[in-house]
Amino acid sequence: MTERVIATDAALELINTLKEKHGPLMFHQSGGCCDGSSPMCYPKGDLMVGDQDVLMGVIGDSEFYMHKSQFDYWSHTQLIIDVVPGRGGMFSLEGAEGKRFLTRSRVFTAEETEELQNQ
């Protein structure tokens, strides 16, 4: 099954570390305001999800959301959540770890696009 969002092993490792410290987590792809356009990690329930947010999928047992306007723009791509050294967004939990989540992407194949449309 084609997934709209996946995570690298490094990202999953960091998610597990953060879950040990903070409990259940959630993600929201930032739209570019204060913290640029990066995946933001919060304790589950700390960010109010609205009716304009799209559930993209689950990574590391954590729901991953994106605003509908961004989804409309990125719907043809798979999001790949990775980790790189450095400070992340000031509101995202991983900042204290000296790492930050990063969104990479790839364009879906025609077959994957068709599969997603049929889901």
Tab-separated table of C-alpha atoms in Angstrom:
chain	number	residue	atom	x	y	z
A	1	MET	CA	0.000	0.000	0.000
A	2	THR	CA	1.290	3.430	-0.940
A	3	GLU	CA	1.747	5.772	1.996
A	4	ARG	CA	1.638	9.566	1.773
A	5	VAL	CA	4.189	9.993	4.561
A	6	ILE	CA	7.018	7.724	5.693
A	7	ALA	CA	10.017	8.145	7.991
A	8	THR	CA	13.640	7.125	7.742
A	9	ASP	CA	15.184	4.859	10.357
A	10	ALA	CA	16.945	7.882	11.864
A	11	ALA	CA	13.649	9.742	12.165
A	12	LEU	CA	11.955	6.729	13.747
A	13	GLU	CA	14.798	6.446	16.256
A	14	LEU	CA	14.402	10.110	17.235
A	15	ILE	CA	10.624	9.713	17.463
A	16	ASN	CA	11.113	6.805	19.888
A	17	THR	CA	13.526	8.886	21.987
A	18	LEU	CA	11.031	11.759	22.113
A	19	LYS	CA	8.148	9.419	23.008
A	20	GLU	CA	10.167	8.098	25.965
A	21	LYS	CA	10.598	11.668	27.237
A	22	HIS	CA	7.252	13.234	26.296
A	23	GLY	CA	4.744	10.431	25.792
A	24	PRO	CA	2.569	10.119	22.672
A	25	LEU	CA	3.428	12.544	19.858
A	26	MET	CA	1.866	14.163	16.815
A	27	PHE	CA	3.284	15.955	13.788
A	28	HIS	CA	2.115	18.857	11.676
A	29	GLN	CA	3.877	20.023	8.529
A	30	SER	CA	4.561	23.701	9.126
A	31	GLY	CA	3.309	26.059	6.472
A	32	GLY	CA	6.311	28.340	6.619
A	33	CYS	CA	5.477	30.943	9.271
A	34	CYS	CA	7.832	31.220	12.254
A	35	ASP	CA	9.662	27.942	11.786
A	36	GLY	CA	9.889	27.728	8.031
A	37	SER	CA	8.433	24.775	6.218
A	38	SER	CA	9.391	21.879	8.438
A	39	PRO	CA	7.677	18.999	10.209
A	40	MET	CA	6.800	20.086	13.720
A	41	CYS	CA	6.656	17.525	16.538
A	42	TYR	CA	4.382	18.108	19.536
A	43	PRO	CA	3.081	16.133	22.485
A	44	LYS	CA	-0.141	14.549	21.237
A	45	GLY	CA	-3.017	16.981	21.722
A	46	ASP	CA	-0.855	20.085	22.209
A	47	LEU	CA	-1.765	21.385	18.756
A	48	MET	CA	-5.407	21.820	17.917
A	49	VAL	CA	-6.116	20.045	14.632
A	50	GLY	CA	-8.785	21.812	12.603
A	51	ASP	CA	-11.208	20.764	9.915
A	52	GLN	CA	-8.769	22.147	7.308
A	53	ASP	CA	-6.004	19.753	8.419
A	54	VAL	CA	-5.486	16.517	6.494
A	55	LEU	CA	-4.253	13.356	8.213
A	56	MET	CA	-1.414	12.293	5.925
A	57	GLY	CA	-0.597	9.106	7.778
A	58	VAL	CA	1.227	7.762	10.797
A	59	ILE	CA	4.975	7.616	11.441
A	60	GLY	CA	6.358	5.946	14.548
A	61	ASP	CA	2.803	5.519	15.874
A	62	SER	CA	2.374	9.307	15.650
A	63	GLU	CA	-0.237	11.016	13.469
A	64	PHE	CA	1.100	13.379	10.802
A	65	TYR	CA	-1.079	16.284	9.597
A	66	MET	CA	-0.819	18.960	6.930
A	67	HIS	CA	-3.095	21.912	6.197
A	68	LYS	CA	-5.409	21.326	3.241
A	69	SER	CA	-3.907	24.184	1.209
A	70	GLN	CA	-0.473	22.568	1.466
A	71	PHE	CA	-1.920	19.128	0.789
A	72	ASP	CA	-3.464	20.416	-2.435
A	73	TYR	CA	-0.005	21.569	-3.513
A	74	TRP	CA	1.950	18.477	-2.318
A	75	SER	CA	-0.632	15.735	-2.959
A	76	HIS	CA	1.400	14.327	-5.872
A	77	THR	CA	4.392	13.604	-3.608
A	78	GLN	CA	5.302	11.227	-0.838
A	79	LEU	CA	6.724	12.987	2.209
A	80	ILE	CA	9.842	11.366	3.643
A	81	ILE	CA	10.570	12.552	7.173
A	82	ASP	CA	14.272	12.500	7.972
A	83	VAL	CA	16.612	13.892	10.638
A	84	VAL	CA	19.636	16.142	10.251
A	85	PRO	CA	21.953	17.739	12.820
A	86	GLY	CA	21.037	21.214	13.984
A	87	ARG	CA	18.346	23.139	15.767
A	88	GLY	CA	14.795	22.621	14.590
A	89	GLY	CA	11.799	24.860	14.954
A	90	MET	CA	11.562	26.547	18.316
A	91	PHE	CA	8.148	24.958	18.931
A	92	SER	CA	9.160	21.433	17.918
A	93	LEU	CA	10.239	18.915	20.565
A	94	GLU	CA	13.403	17.659	18.862
A	95	GLY	CA	15.240	20.994	19.201
A	96	ALA	CA	16.713	20.056	22.572
A	97	GLU	CA	18.229	16.917	21.035
A	98	GLY	CA	20.543	18.866	18.705
A	99	LYS	CA	18.691	17.435	15.710
A	100	ARG	CA	15.829	18.563	13.535
A	101	PHE	CA	13.240	16.828	11.449
A	102	LEU	CA	13.381	17.547	7.732
A	103	THR	CA	10.846	16.810	5.004
A	104	ARG	CA	12.130	15.320	1.792
A	105	SER	CA	9.796	14.270	-0.997
A	106	ARG	CA	9.488	12.256	-4.157
A	107	VAL	CA	6.845	12.322	-6.869
A	108	PHE	CA	4.434	9.391	-6.857
A	109	THR	CA	4.495	7.074	-9.853
A	110	ALA	CA	1.386	6.866	-12.035
A	111	GLU	CA	0.553	3.523	-10.433
A	112	GLU	CA	0.899	4.934	-6.916
A	113	THR	CA	-1.259	7.935	-7.803
A	114	GLU	CA	-3.962	5.633	-9.109
A	115	GLU	CA	-3.765	3.499	-5.963
A	116	LEU	CA	-4.113	6.560	-3.736
A	117	GLN	CA	-7.113	7.794	-5.710
A	118	ASN	CA	-8.803	4.405	-5.218
A	119	GLN	CA	-8.226	4.332	-1.440
